[in-house]
Amino acid sequence: MQHYHKLEQYQRRRHTDPVMKITRHPENPIVVPGEYEWRKATVFNPAVIIDNGKFYMIERTAGSLTPCKNYLGLLESEDGVHFTHVVDQPVLTPDELGFPYGSVQDPRVVKIDGTFYMNYALRPCAMSYYPTNTGVPERSIPEYPDGWGEEPGHWLTRSSIVKSDNLIDWEFVADTTELDINDRDNILFPEKINGRYVLLRRPEEYIGEAYGTEKAAMWITYSDDLITWDEPKLLAKAENMAWESRKIGGSTPPVKTDKGWLVLYHGVDENIVYRVGALLLDLDNPEKIIARTHNFIMEPETYYEKFGYQIPNVVFPTGNVVKDGLLYIYYGVTDTAIALATVPLDELVEYVLNESK
């Protein structure tokens, strides 16, 4: 009940304080399952980038929920709303990465020095999901051949980087996390800072007194070559217990503004409701938080954000781009489809600065 009372206080405050108006697209959800066997069950949590004036989306898909083996597909769009597939096959599969029973998930993409780099999470084995229509689906472990799924490490999620010149053909670069922990929401900054690559992480096991946080949090690390990474440093942990008491993690690639790096992040409460907050990080020292929202800037409101095949009450941004001063936010809804929301970038930055005071 404590979290409900806190959330009520936040809701009352949102009626009296200026509220950030983020506009959901009237055609939401803009990308839905279907068309090909490998995406007929679900699509969600996309990476998006603008290149040569065109929007490109890398979608996370599944052809089945039993097991829920995930692939990555590539789409394109002239307007950022109406997307069509570039190729009729996935551009990255767990099989290509050496895990035929696995699942490749949650891409984020940036372009640095003419090369596309994509972060992704990979679980060596895919789980089976059984929707219940009452909340989080039931799960079971499929029976896989050759001993797959029998070791605890087969169910740990590691994160990695691949690179490409064309968004279709991908080459493995490196794992960005240890292989004996769960670590996802790894996100590269879109440019080097002080000559070094910068990466956000969310290691699940980095909790407790030794780590300075009691819940899974956002960490930051640096590299000279994308392969060897410094020891990560704690960047941000849960502070607003009304809506991020369970954990927080990075959502979208940082956006460079004249006031700092804008980073959207997700917060999860005790009822497993996913909401969105925002950080502003120093341009030259991204370990320094300039501002942070106390209130969430997005929460599940519409039917497609509250009900779906898999986890209800989820808004989960994984892609954002800027065009003509407008921030396009692409987000997964209930692990079922992909939606779009927009907001003037300068208005959002000013809101984060003011709301953090």
Coordinates of C-alpha atoms in Angstrom, one line a residue, residues 10 13 17-18 239-240 259 278 280 289-295 349-357:
Y10 CA 2.7 11.9 -7.6
R13 CA 1.3 16.7 -8.1
D17 CA 2.6 21.0 -11.7
P18 CA 3.4 21.5 -15.4
E239 CA 15.2 7.5 -6.4
N240 CA 11.5 8.0 -7.1
K259 CA 22.1 21.5 -22.5
A278 CA 14.6 11.3 -18.4
L280 CA 20.4 15.1 -18.7
I289 CA 23.9 14.1 -13.9
I290 CA 22.8 17.7 -14.6
A291 CA 19.1 17.1 -14.2
R292 CA 16.6 14.2 -13.6
T293 CA 12.9 14.1 -13.7
H294 CA 11.1 13.3 -10.4
N295 CA 7.9 12.4 -12.2
V349 CA 15.0 19.4 -22.3
E350 CA 13.6 22.5 -20.5
Y351 CA 11.0 20.3 -18.7
V352 CA 13.8 18.0 -17.4
L353 CA 15.8 21.0 -16.2
N354 CA 12.8 22.6 -14.5
E355 CA 11.2 19.4 -13.1
S356 CA 14.4 18.3 -11.5
K357 CA 14.6 21.4 -9.3

